[in-house]
Amino acid sequence: MADRPVEPVTSAYYHARAARAGIPLDGTFELTARCNFDCRMCYVHGAAQTSDGELSAGQWIALAREARDAGLLYLLLTGGEPLVRSDFCEIYEATAQMGFLISVNTNGSLLTDAHYDLFDRYPPMRVNVSLYGADDDVYEYVTGRRQLDNVCGAIRRLRAMDVPVTVNFIANRVNAGQIEEILALADSLGAIVRPTAYIYPPLRAACHGEDCDLRPSARDAAAAHYRIQALRSGPQRMRAIADGLIRPDEEGCVDDRAPDGRMRCRAGKSAFWVTWDGRLLPCGMLTKPAVPLAPGGFAAAWERLKAETAAIRMPQNCVACPDYRHCQVCAAMCLCETGRFDETPPYMCAMTKEVLRLFRQGRDVS
Amino acid sequence: MKINGTYVLRHIGDDWLLVPVGRTLRENRGLFPLTETGADIWRLLPSCADAQAVADALTEVYDAPREVLLADVRAFLDELRKLGVIA
């Protein structure tokens, strides 16, 4: 069965130190909102597929230098689909020489010999490939494209080059029945799987067709989450989750107790996100706080972002909830689901309660 | 002194790190944490032929007996050799 991603101890150590010191250790560059796929549930997909307003390669490279000087170490290049940019190789090659550990998010369908040659000369730390289904009918429904074979071929080629690959898989209404197949497929390709059963409402995207919302009900999302954990965990781990010793979503963003109601993740503490049009966010799922980035202004923007993020408080109902420490609720979920930071998202609340019920039920009958 | 591969020395907060770059990342995955002294030694390697030369350069910066500095330099270079960073 495909391995679960485990954060290296060194990464956790440096992130903890960076969060305490307020250093922007971990950054995401959202190079574009454009994509050659047309996924119904995309979080950033724009109705217009144009490069207008995108930062130029020179601007991204200059920004990378500024962020490096401020302490950036882990850099993720993402989109949309970053490889739609004709200057992706220019951006990647320049940043790969700056002393970052670089990862790339991609749908895996646009890799060419030029990209493979580039990754051979400058291996990424990891390539994260999204898999949307285990057959092309599901692929086409979700993404508008029949690309499964092409994507699997790309993963094989990357693995043959010894490039670590993580498969990102989001269980939705259409592909949730293929969880076992996806896990087996990733395993056969030599990839680690990072599955999730929670889909953020697409706050930053334009609805671009019918059936944009592939979110299952909270109850069905919980069932998918439980099934994923059951397939990847032995009985001891399942029992530890049921007994409250391990959180049900170890691989999520939450990594801090923060009992005073502050955000529990690294966003705006040691992590940041730069949008395709040059705004600095704590996290790509948020629309605020957003600080415009001027040339030469990264350090000041980061200080402002930290201050504004530190003022965010989770809903009191969540902080006081006995299941809070087991719940993956975050500020982005609150904002996306309710429009406010201080309002409990009913969907996540229902999903967590159902997840915990399933784990406890599983423990009690075993 | 010849370094095998390409590394970038990073100073992040109070931490010094050697980050492998390019094909070196495939051969030597991961980060190499250094002390501040280790970072000083690392920066001298391209311009120094051997441990003696590094120790000589360090005496300009550190208020410590040369033999102590030389012992530290040799220990650090031994670690780099074990990791394959230098020959």
Short mmCIF file of C-alpha atoms in Angstrom, two decimals:
data_model
loop_
_atom_site.label_atom_id
_atom_site.label_comp_id
_atom_site.label_asym_id
_atom_site.label_seq_id
_atom_site.Cartn_x
_atom_site.Cartn_y
_atom_site.Cartn_z
CA MET A 1 0.00 0.00 0.00
CA ALA A 2 1.28 3.47 -0.88
CA ASP A 3 3.25 5.07 1.92
CA ARG A 4 1.87 7.98 3.92
CA PRO A 5 3.90 11.18 3.66
CA VAL A 6 5.87 11.81 6.82
CA GLU A 7 7.45 15.17 7.44
CA PRO A 8 11.19 14.78 8.09
CA VAL A 9 12.23 15.65 11.63
CA THR A 10 14.55 18.36 10.32
CA SER A 11 11.69 20.05 8.50
CA ALA A 12 9.49 20.03 11.60
CA TYR A 13 12.42 21.36 13.64
CA TYR A 14 13.21 24.24 11.32
CA HIS A 15 9.54 25.13 10.90
CA ALA A 16 9.10 25.28 14.66
CA ARG A 17 12.11 27.55 15.01
CA ALA A 18 11.00 29.71 12.10
CA ALA A 19 7.48 30.08 13.52
CA ARG A 20 8.88 31.28 16.85
CA ALA A 21 11.23 33.72 15.13
CA GLY A 22 8.70 34.86 12.53
CA ILE A 23 10.85 33.78 9.58
CA PRO A 24 9.16 33.06 6.22
CA LEU A 25 10.73 29.62 5.85
CA ASP A 26 8.05 28.08 3.65
CA GLY A 27 6.64 29.84 0.62
CA THR A 28 4.35 29.06 -2.27
CA PHE A 29 4.57 30.86 -5.58
CA GLU A 30 1.29 30.55 -7.45
CA LEU A 31 2.76 31.22 -10.86
CA THR A 32 -0.54 31.30 -12.71
CA ALA A 33 -4.27 30.76 -12.37
CA ARG A 34 -4.32 29.34 -15.88
CA CYS A 35 -4.60 25.62 -16.43
CA ASN A 36 -4.98 23.23 -19.34
CA PHE A 37 -7.54 21.28 -17.30
CA ASP A 38 -10.98 22.56 -16.43
CA CYS A 39 -11.62 21.02 -13.03
CA ARG A 40 -15.09 21.67 -11.71
CA MET A 41 -14.02 22.20 -8.11
CA CYS A 42 -10.78 24.11 -8.61
CA TYR A 43 -9.90 26.58 -5.85
CA VAL A 44 -8.33 29.17 -8.14
CA HIS A 45 -9.57 28.56 -11.65
CA GLY A 46 -10.35 31.80 -13.40
CA ALA A 47 -13.08 32.16 -15.92
CA ALA A 48 -10.62 33.87 -18.26
CA GLN A 49 -7.57 31.85 -19.21
CA THR A 50 -5.25 34.76 -19.83
CA SER A 51 -1.82 35.72 -18.59
CA ASP A 52 -2.87 39.35 -18.05
CA GLY A 53 -1.82 40.49 -14.61
CA GLU A 54 0.59 37.62 -14.01
CA LEU A 55 3.97 38.45 -12.59
CA SER A 56 6.74 38.12 -15.15
CA ALA A 57 9.56 35.61 -14.81
CA GLY A 58 11.88 38.44 -13.83
CA GLN A 59 9.49 39.54 -11.10
CA TRP A 60 9.19 36.02 -9.68
CA ILE A 61 12.95 35.59 -9.69
CA ALA A 62 13.51 38.94 -7.98
CA LEU A 63 10.85 38.05 -5.43
CA ALA A 64 12.57 34.72 -4.79
CA ARG A 65 15.80 36.57 -3.99
CA GLU A 66 14.04 38.86 -1.56
CA ALA A 67 12.29 35.96 0.10
CA ARG A 68 15.58 34.04 0.28
CA ASP A 69 17.20 36.97 2.05
CA ALA A 70 14.29 36.91 4.52
CA GLY A 71 14.79 33.20 5.18
CA LEU A 72 12.81 31.23 2.59
CA LEU A 73 14.01 27.63 2.34
CA TYR A 74 11.08 25.49 1.19
CA LEU A 75 9.61 26.80 -2.05
CA LEU A 76 6.55 25.33 -3.75
CA LEU A 77 5.77 26.29 -7.34
CA THR A 78 2.09 25.86 -8.13
CA GLY A 79 -0.85 27.23 -10.08
CA GLY A 80 -3.36 26.65 -11.73
CA GLU A 81 -0.97 24.53 -13.73
CA PRO A 82 2.52 26.09 -13.49
CA LEU A 83 3.78 24.31 -16.59
CA VAL A 84 1.38 26.25 -18.82
CA ARG A 85 3.80 29.13 -18.42
CA SER A 86 6.20 29.14 -21.33
CA ASP A 87 8.80 30.63 -18.96
CA PHE A 88 8.40 27.99 -16.26
CA CYS A 89 11.86 26.58 -16.99
CA GLU A 90 13.42 30.02 -16.67
CA ILE A 91 11.78 30.60 -13.28
CA TYR A 92 12.59 27.10 -12.05
CA GLU A 93 16.22 27.08 -13.13
CA ALA A 94 16.91 30.48 -11.55
CA THR A 95 15.27 29.60 -8.24
CA ALA A 96 16.84 26.13 -8.19
CA GLN A 97 20.26 27.77 -7.85
CA MET A 98 19.34 29.95 -4.90
CA GLY A 99 19.57 27.31 -2.18
CA PHE A 100 15.92 26.33 -1.82
CA LEU A 101 14.33 22.93 -1.48
CA ILE A 102 11.85 23.19 -4.35
CA SER A 103 8.67 21.25 -4.91
CA VAL A 104 6.36 21.54 -7.88
CA ASN A 105 2.58 21.01 -8.01
CA THR A 106 1.36 19.82 -11.37
CA ASN A 107 -1.45 17.90 -13.00
CA GLY A 108 1.29 15.92 -14.75
CA SER A 109 -0.04 16.33 -18.26
CA LEU A 110 2.33 18.94 -19.70
CA LEU A 111 5.76 17.57 -18.88
CA THR A 112 8.00 17.65 -21.93
CA ASP A 113 11.57 16.53 -22.58
CA ALA A 114 12.67 20.07 -21.72
CA HIS A 115 11.09 19.75 -18.26
CA TYR A 116 12.60 16.31 -17.67
CA ASP A 117 16.02 17.61 -18.73
CA LEU A 118 15.61 20.52 -16.34
CA PHE A 119 14.62 18.23 -13.47
CA ASP A 120 17.61 16.05 -14.28
CA ARG A 121 20.00 18.98 -13.99
CA TYR A 122 18.16 20.52 -11.04
CA PRO A 123 16.18 17.78 -9.28
CA PRO A 124 13.22 19.04 -7.33
CA MET A 125 12.85 17.92 -3.75
CA ARG A 126 9.47 16.54 -4.78
CA VAL A 127 6.89 16.73 -7.53
CA ASN A 128 3.28 16.63 -6.36
CA VAL A 129 1.00 15.24 -9.07
CA SER A 130 -2.75 15.49 -8.71
CA LEU A 131 -4.70 12.37 -9.57
CA TYR A 132 -8.39 12.92 -10.12
CA GLY A 133 -9.60 9.41 -10.71
CA ALA A 134 -8.65 5.85 -11.56
CA ASP A 135 -10.18 5.81 -15.03
CA ASP A 136 -10.58 8.29 -17.84
CA ASP A 137 -14.37 8.57 -17.54
CA VAL A 138 -14.00 9.94 -14.03
CA TYR A 139 -10.98 11.99 -15.11
CA GLU A 140 -12.99 13.59 -17.87
CA TYR A 141 -15.97 14.35 -15.64
CA VAL A 142 -13.79 15.99 -12.99
CA THR A 143 -11.19 17.74 -15.18
CA GLY A 144 -12.73 17.92 -18.61
CA ARG A 145 -9.80 15.92 -20.01
CA ARG A 146 -8.95 12.27 -20.66
CA GLN A 147 -5.35 12.33 -19.43
CA LEU A 148 -4.89 9.47 -16.99
CA ASP A 149 -2.43 7.47 -19.10
CA ASN A 150 -0.39 10.57 -19.88
CA VAL A 151 -0.22 11.52 -16.21
CA CYS A 152 0.74 8.01 -15.12
CA GLY A 153 3.46 8.01 -17.75
CA ALA A 154 4.81 11.25 -16.36
CA ILE A 155 4.91 9.82 -12.85
CA ARG A 156 6.73 6.74 -14.08
CA ARG A 157 9.30 8.85 -15.88
CA LEU A 158 9.87 11.06 -12.85
CA ARG A 159 10.29 8.01 -10.64
CA ALA A 160 12.72 6.48 -13.14
CA MET A 161 14.76 9.67 -12.66
CA ASP A 162 14.60 9.10 -8.90
CA VAL A 163 12.49 12.23 -8.41
CA PRO A 164 10.23 11.74 -5.38
CA VAL A 165 6.57 11.99 -6.36
CA THR A 166 3.60 12.56 -4.12
CA VAL A 167 0.16 11.93 -5.53
CA ASN A 168 -2.40 14.45 -4.32
CA PHE A 169 -5.85 12.96 -4.34
CA ILE A 170 -9.04 14.71 -3.26
CA ALA A 171 -11.99 12.41 -2.71
CA ASN A 172 -15.12 13.98 -4.17
CA ARG A 173 -18.65 12.85 -5.02
CA VAL A 174 -17.54 11.30 -8.28
CA ASN A 175 -14.23 9.58 -7.45
CA ALA A 176 -14.72 8.60 -3.79
CA GLY A 177 -15.62 5.07 -4.89
CA GLN A 178 -12.12 4.73 -6.39
CA ILE A 179 -10.09 5.33 -3.25
CA GLU A 180 -8.69 1.81 -3.16
CA GLU A 181 -7.81 1.93 -6.85
CA ILE A 182 -6.10 5.29 -6.50
CA LEU A 183 -4.02 4.09 -3.56
CA ALA A 184 -3.05 0.95 -5.44
CA LEU A 185 -2.26 2.93 -8.58
CA ALA A 186 -0.01 5.32 -6.68
CA ASP A 187 1.71 2.39 -5.02
CA SER A 188 2.34 0.73 -8.39
CA LEU A 189 3.86 3.96 -9.65
CA GLY A 190 6.18 4.26 -6.66
CA ALA A 191 4.53 7.40 -5.38
CA ILE A 192 3.54 8.49 -1.91
CA VAL A 193 -0.12 9.46 -1.59
CA ARG A 194 -1.49 12.52 0.15
CA PRO A 195 -5.25 12.01 0.12
CA THR A 196 -7.83 14.33 1.54
CA ALA A 197 -11.56 14.00 1.93
CA TYR A 198 -12.21 17.69 2.62
CA ILE A 199 -12.81 20.10 -0.25
CA TYR A 200 -12.68 23.82 0.45
CA PRO A 201 -15.48 25.83 -1.05
CA PRO A 202 -13.76 27.53 -4.02
CA LEU A 203 -13.57 31.01 -2.54
CA ARG A 204 -11.03 32.31 -5.06
CA ALA A 205 -12.42 30.67 -8.18
CA ALA A 206 -15.02 31.58 -10.72
CA CYS A 207 -17.72 28.98 -11.21
CA HIS A 208 -17.20 27.93 -14.76
CA GLY A 209 -19.82 25.39 -15.63
CA GLU A 210 -22.48 23.16 -14.23
CA ASP A 211 -21.89 20.91 -11.27
CA CYS A 212 -18.99 23.02 -9.94
CA ASP A 213 -19.50 21.68 -6.48
CA LEU A 214 -18.24 18.12 -6.29
CA ARG A 215 -18.22 18.23 -2.52
CA PRO A 216 -19.90 15.26 -0.95
CA SER A 217 -22.07 15.69 2.10
CA ALA A 218 -20.21 16.06 5.39
CA ARG A 219 -21.29 12.55 6.29
CA ASP A 220 -19.98 11.10 3.03
CA ALA A 221 -16.74 13.08 3.33
CA ALA A 222 -16.29 11.62 6.80
CA ALA A 223 -16.89 8.13 5.45
CA ALA A 224 -14.29 8.71 2.74
CA HIS A 225 -11.81 10.03 5.29
CA TYR A 226 -12.37 7.02 7.54
CA ARG A 227 -11.97 4.62 4.62
CA ILE A 228 -8.72 6.27 3.58
CA GLN A 229 -7.30 5.98 7.08
CA ALA A 230 -8.50 2.39 7.44
CA LEU A 231 -6.76 1.41 4.18
CA ARG A 232 -3.48 3.01 5.22
CA SER A 233 -3.36 2.23 8.92
CA GLY A 234 -2.91 -0.88 10.93
CA PRO A 235 -5.29 -1.74 13.79
CA GLN A 236 -3.00 -0.12 16.37
CA ARG A 237 -3.07 3.23 14.63
CA MET A 238 -6.80 3.06 14.12
CA ARG A 239 -7.26 2.33 17.81
CA ALA A 240 -4.91 5.17 18.77
CA ILE A 241 -7.03 7.56 16.73
CA ALA A 242 -10.24 6.21 18.27
CA ASP A 243 -8.73 6.66 21.74
CA GLY A 244 -7.77 10.24 20.96
CA LEU A 245 -4.02 9.66 21.07
CA ILE A 246 -3.46 10.60 17.43
CA ARG A 247 -5.48 13.11 15.44
CA PRO A 248 -7.54 11.58 12.61
CA ASP A 249 -5.84 13.84 10.08
CA GLU A 250 -2.18 13.72 10.94
CA GLU A 251 -1.28 14.89 7.45
CA GLY A 252 -3.34 18.10 7.65
CA CYS A 253 -2.11 21.62 8.23
CA VAL A 254 -2.84 21.81 11.94
CA ASP A 255 0.38 21.42 13.89
CA ASP A 256 -0.04 23.57 16.96
CA ARG A 257 -2.35 23.37 19.93
CA ALA A 258 -2.81 27.16 20.23
CA PRO A 259 -5.33 27.02 23.07
CA ASP A 260 -5.74 30.79 23.03
CA GLY A 261 -7.68 30.57 19.77
CA ARG A 262 -4.91 31.62 17.42
CA MET A 263 -4.50 29.87 14.12
CA ARG A 264 -3.03 26.41 14.59
CA CYS A 265 -1.04 26.18 11.38
CA ARG A 266 2.12 27.75 9.98
CA ALA A 267 0.32 30.22 7.72
CA GLY A 268 1.47 33.74 8.43
CA LYS A 269 3.95 32.50 11.03
CA SER A 270 6.53 30.62 8.98
CA ALA A 271 4.61 30.10 5.75
CA PHE A 272 3.25 32.36 3.05
CA TRP A 273 1.59 32.25 -0.36
CA VAL A 274 2.09 34.66 -3.26
CA THR A 275 -0.82 34.77 -5.69
CA TRP A 276 -0.42 34.81 -9.44
CA ASP A 277 -1.10 38.54 -9.44
CA GLY A 278 1.35 39.46 -6.70
CA ARG A 279 -0.54 39.49 -3.40
CA LEU A 280 0.90 38.02 -0.23
CA LEU A 281 -1.44 35.72 1.68
CA PRO A 282 -0.88 33.51 4.71
CA CYS A 283 -2.44 30.57 2.82
CA GLY A 284 -3.73 29.97 -0.68
CA MET A 285 -7.19 29.05 0.59
CA LEU A 286 -7.64 32.48 2.17
CA THR A 287 -8.62 35.75 0.53
CA LYS A 288 -7.52 37.84 3.49
CA PRO A 289 -5.35 39.17 4.93
CA ALA A 290 -3.82 40.04 1.59
CA VAL A 291 -0.85 42.37 1.31
CA PRO A 292 0.10 43.79 -2.10
CA LEU A 293 3.71 43.09 -3.01
CA ALA A 294 5.75 45.93 -4.40
CA PRO A 295 9.23 45.38 -5.86
CA GLY A 296 11.72 45.40 -3.01
CA GLY A 297 8.92 45.20 -0.50
CA PHE A 298 8.77 41.55 0.51
CA ALA A 299 10.26 41.98 3.98
CA ALA A 300 7.87 44.78 4.92
CA ALA A 301 4.91 42.92 3.42
CA TRP A 302 5.82 39.82 5.42
CA GLU A 303 5.93 41.81 8.67
CA ARG A 304 2.52 43.27 7.92
CA LEU A 305 1.11 39.85 6.99
CA LYS A 306 2.37 38.33 10.23
CA ALA A 307 0.76 41.09 12.29
CA GLU A 308 -2.60 40.79 10.52
CA THR A 309 -2.57 37.00 10.71
CA ALA A 310 -1.72 37.03 14.41
CA ALA A 311 -4.91 38.97 15.05
CA ILE A 312 -7.12 36.20 13.64
CA ARG A 313 -8.98 34.13 16.21
CA MET A 314 -10.72 30.83 15.68
CA PRO A 315 -14.41 30.61 16.64
CA GLN A 316 -14.90 30.41 20.39
CA ASN A 317 -17.25 27.48 19.92
CA CYS A 318 -14.44 25.60 18.20
CA VAL A 319 -11.77 26.42 20.79
CA ALA A 320 -14.09 25.37 23.59
CA CYS A 321 -15.22 22.18 21.84
CA PRO A 322 -13.97 18.96 23.48
CA ASP A 323 -13.19 17.62 20.00
CA TYR A 324 -11.17 20.68 18.93
CA ARG A 325 -7.85 18.92 19.23
CA HIS A 326 -9.12 16.12 16.98
CA CYS A 327 -10.62 18.48 14.43
CA GLN A 328 -8.85 19.84 11.37
CA VAL A 329 -10.87 23.07 11.34
CA CYS A 330 -8.73 26.03 10.35
CA ALA A 331 -9.17 29.74 9.71
CA ALA A 332 -9.36 29.14 5.97
CA MET A 333 -12.19 26.67 6.42
CA CYS A 334 -14.07 29.15 8.61
CA LEU A 335 -13.65 31.93 6.06
CA CYS A 336 -14.48 29.77 3.04
CA GLU A 337 -17.47 28.12 4.67
CA THR A 338 -19.01 31.04 6.58
CA GLY A 339 -17.39 34.25 5.31
CA ARG A 340 -16.06 34.92 8.81
CA PHE A 341 -13.10 33.80 10.88
CA ASP A 342 -15.10 33.63 14.08
CA GLU A 343 -17.96 31.41 12.93
CA THR A 344 -17.88 27.62 13.24
CA PRO A 345 -18.16 25.97 9.83
CA PRO A 346 -21.12 23.59 10.09
CA TYR A 347 -19.76 21.29 7.37
CA MET A 348 -16.43 20.70 9.12
CA CYS A 349 -18.18 20.38 12.47
CA ALA A 350 -20.46 17.68 11.11
CA MET A 351 -17.59 15.96 9.28
CA THR A 352 -15.41 15.80 12.38
CA LYS A 353 -18.17 14.46 14.61
CA GLU A 354 -18.95 11.77 12.06
CA VAL A 355 -15.25 10.89 11.63
CA LEU A 356 -14.83 10.47 15.36
CA ARG A 357 -18.04 8.43 15.58
CA LEU A 358 -16.77 6.09 12.86
CA PHE A 359 -13.41 5.60 14.57
CA ARG A 360 -15.02 4.92 17.93
CA GLN A 361 -17.55 2.57 16.35
CA GLY A 362 -14.73 0.72 14.64
CA ARG A 363 -12.84 0.42 17.92
CA ASP A 364 -15.88 -0.80 19.83
CA VAL A 365 -16.73 -3.60 17.42
CA SER A 366 -13.17 -4.88 16.99
CA MET B 1 40.08 22.59 -1.49
CA LYS B 2 37.79 20.92 -3.96
CA ILE B 3 34.14 20.54 -3.03
CA ASN B 4 32.28 17.63 -4.59
CA GLY B 5 29.13 19.08 -6.02
CA THR B 6 27.36 22.36 -5.54
CA TYR B 7 26.09 23.69 -2.25
CA VAL B 8 24.62 26.97 -1.18
CA LEU B 9 25.35 28.19 2.34
CA ARG B 10 22.21 29.60 3.90
CA HIS B 11 21.89 31.65 7.07
CA ILE B 12 18.30 31.44 8.29
CA GLY B 13 17.65 33.05 11.64
CA ASP B 14 20.32 31.63 13.92
CA ASP B 15 20.82 28.54 11.77
CA TRP B 16 23.50 27.87 9.18
CA LEU B 17 22.64 25.28 6.55
CA LEU B 18 24.34 23.77 3.53
CA VAL B 19 21.75 23.14 0.84
CA PRO B 20 22.73 20.85 -2.03
CA VAL B 21 21.90 22.29 -5.45
CA GLY B 22 21.50 20.73 -8.85
CA ARG B 23 22.56 17.13 -9.34
CA THR B 24 24.22 17.25 -5.93
CA LEU B 25 20.71 17.11 -4.44
CA ARG B 26 20.24 13.67 -5.97
CA GLU B 27 23.53 12.39 -4.58
CA ASN B 28 23.29 14.05 -1.19
CA ARG B 29 19.67 14.60 -0.28
CA GLY B 30 18.90 16.67 2.75
CA LEU B 31 20.25 19.62 4.61
CA PHE B 32 23.57 19.92 6.41
CA PRO B 33 23.31 22.04 9.55
CA LEU B 34 26.50 23.87 10.48
CA THR B 35 27.64 25.80 13.50
CA GLU B 36 28.75 29.37 12.98
CA THR B 37 32.35 28.19 13.07
CA GLY B 38 31.53 25.50 10.54
CA ALA B 39 30.07 28.16 8.29
CA ASP B 40 33.26 30.22 8.63
CA ILE B 41 35.36 27.18 7.73
CA TRP B 42 33.09 26.34 4.79
CA ARG B 43 33.50 29.82 3.32
CA LEU B 44 37.30 29.42 3.44
CA LEU B 45 37.47 26.07 1.68
CA PRO B 46 37.52 27.30 -1.94
CA SER B 47 40.52 29.56 -1.22
CA CYS B 48 42.49 27.23 1.06
CA ALA B 49 44.51 24.23 -0.07
CA ASP B 50 44.38 22.28 3.17
CA ALA B 51 43.46 22.29 6.87
CA GLN B 52 46.61 24.22 7.77
CA ALA B 53 45.65 27.09 5.47
CA VAL B 54 42.12 27.17 6.90
CA ALA B 55 43.45 27.26 10.46
CA ASP B 56 45.82 30.08 9.51
CA ALA B 57 42.90 32.09 8.14
CA LEU B 58 40.82 31.43 11.25
CA THR B 59 43.50 32.80 13.52
CA GLU B 60 42.69 36.20 11.99
CA VAL B 61 39.12 35.91 13.26
CA TYR B 62 39.11 33.69 16.33
CA ASP B 63 40.92 34.36 19.56
CA ALA B 64 42.01 30.78 20.13
CA PRO B 65 45.34 28.93 19.93
CA ARG B 66 46.17 27.82 16.42
CA GLU B 67 46.50 24.17 17.44
CA VAL B 68 42.95 24.23 18.83
CA LEU B 69 41.63 25.78 15.62
CA LEU B 70 43.56 23.25 13.54
CA ALA B 71 42.07 20.35 15.50
CA ASP B 72 38.56 21.78 14.99
CA VAL B 73 39.18 22.26 11.29
CA ARG B 74 40.46 18.71 10.87
CA ALA B 75 37.45 17.28 12.71
CA PHE B 76 35.08 19.31 10.52
CA LEU B 77 36.83 18.27 7.32
CA ASP B 78 36.70 14.61 8.42
CA GLU B 79 32.91 14.95 8.75
CA LEU B 80 32.67 16.49 5.30
CA ARG B 81 34.73 13.63 3.87
CA LYS B 82 32.47 11.03 5.46
CA LEU B 83 29.50 12.73 3.82
CA GLY B 84 31.30 12.84 0.49
CA VAL B 85 31.22 16.62 0.36
CA ILE B 86 34.99 16.86 -0.06
CA ALA B 87 37.54 14.34 -1.28
#
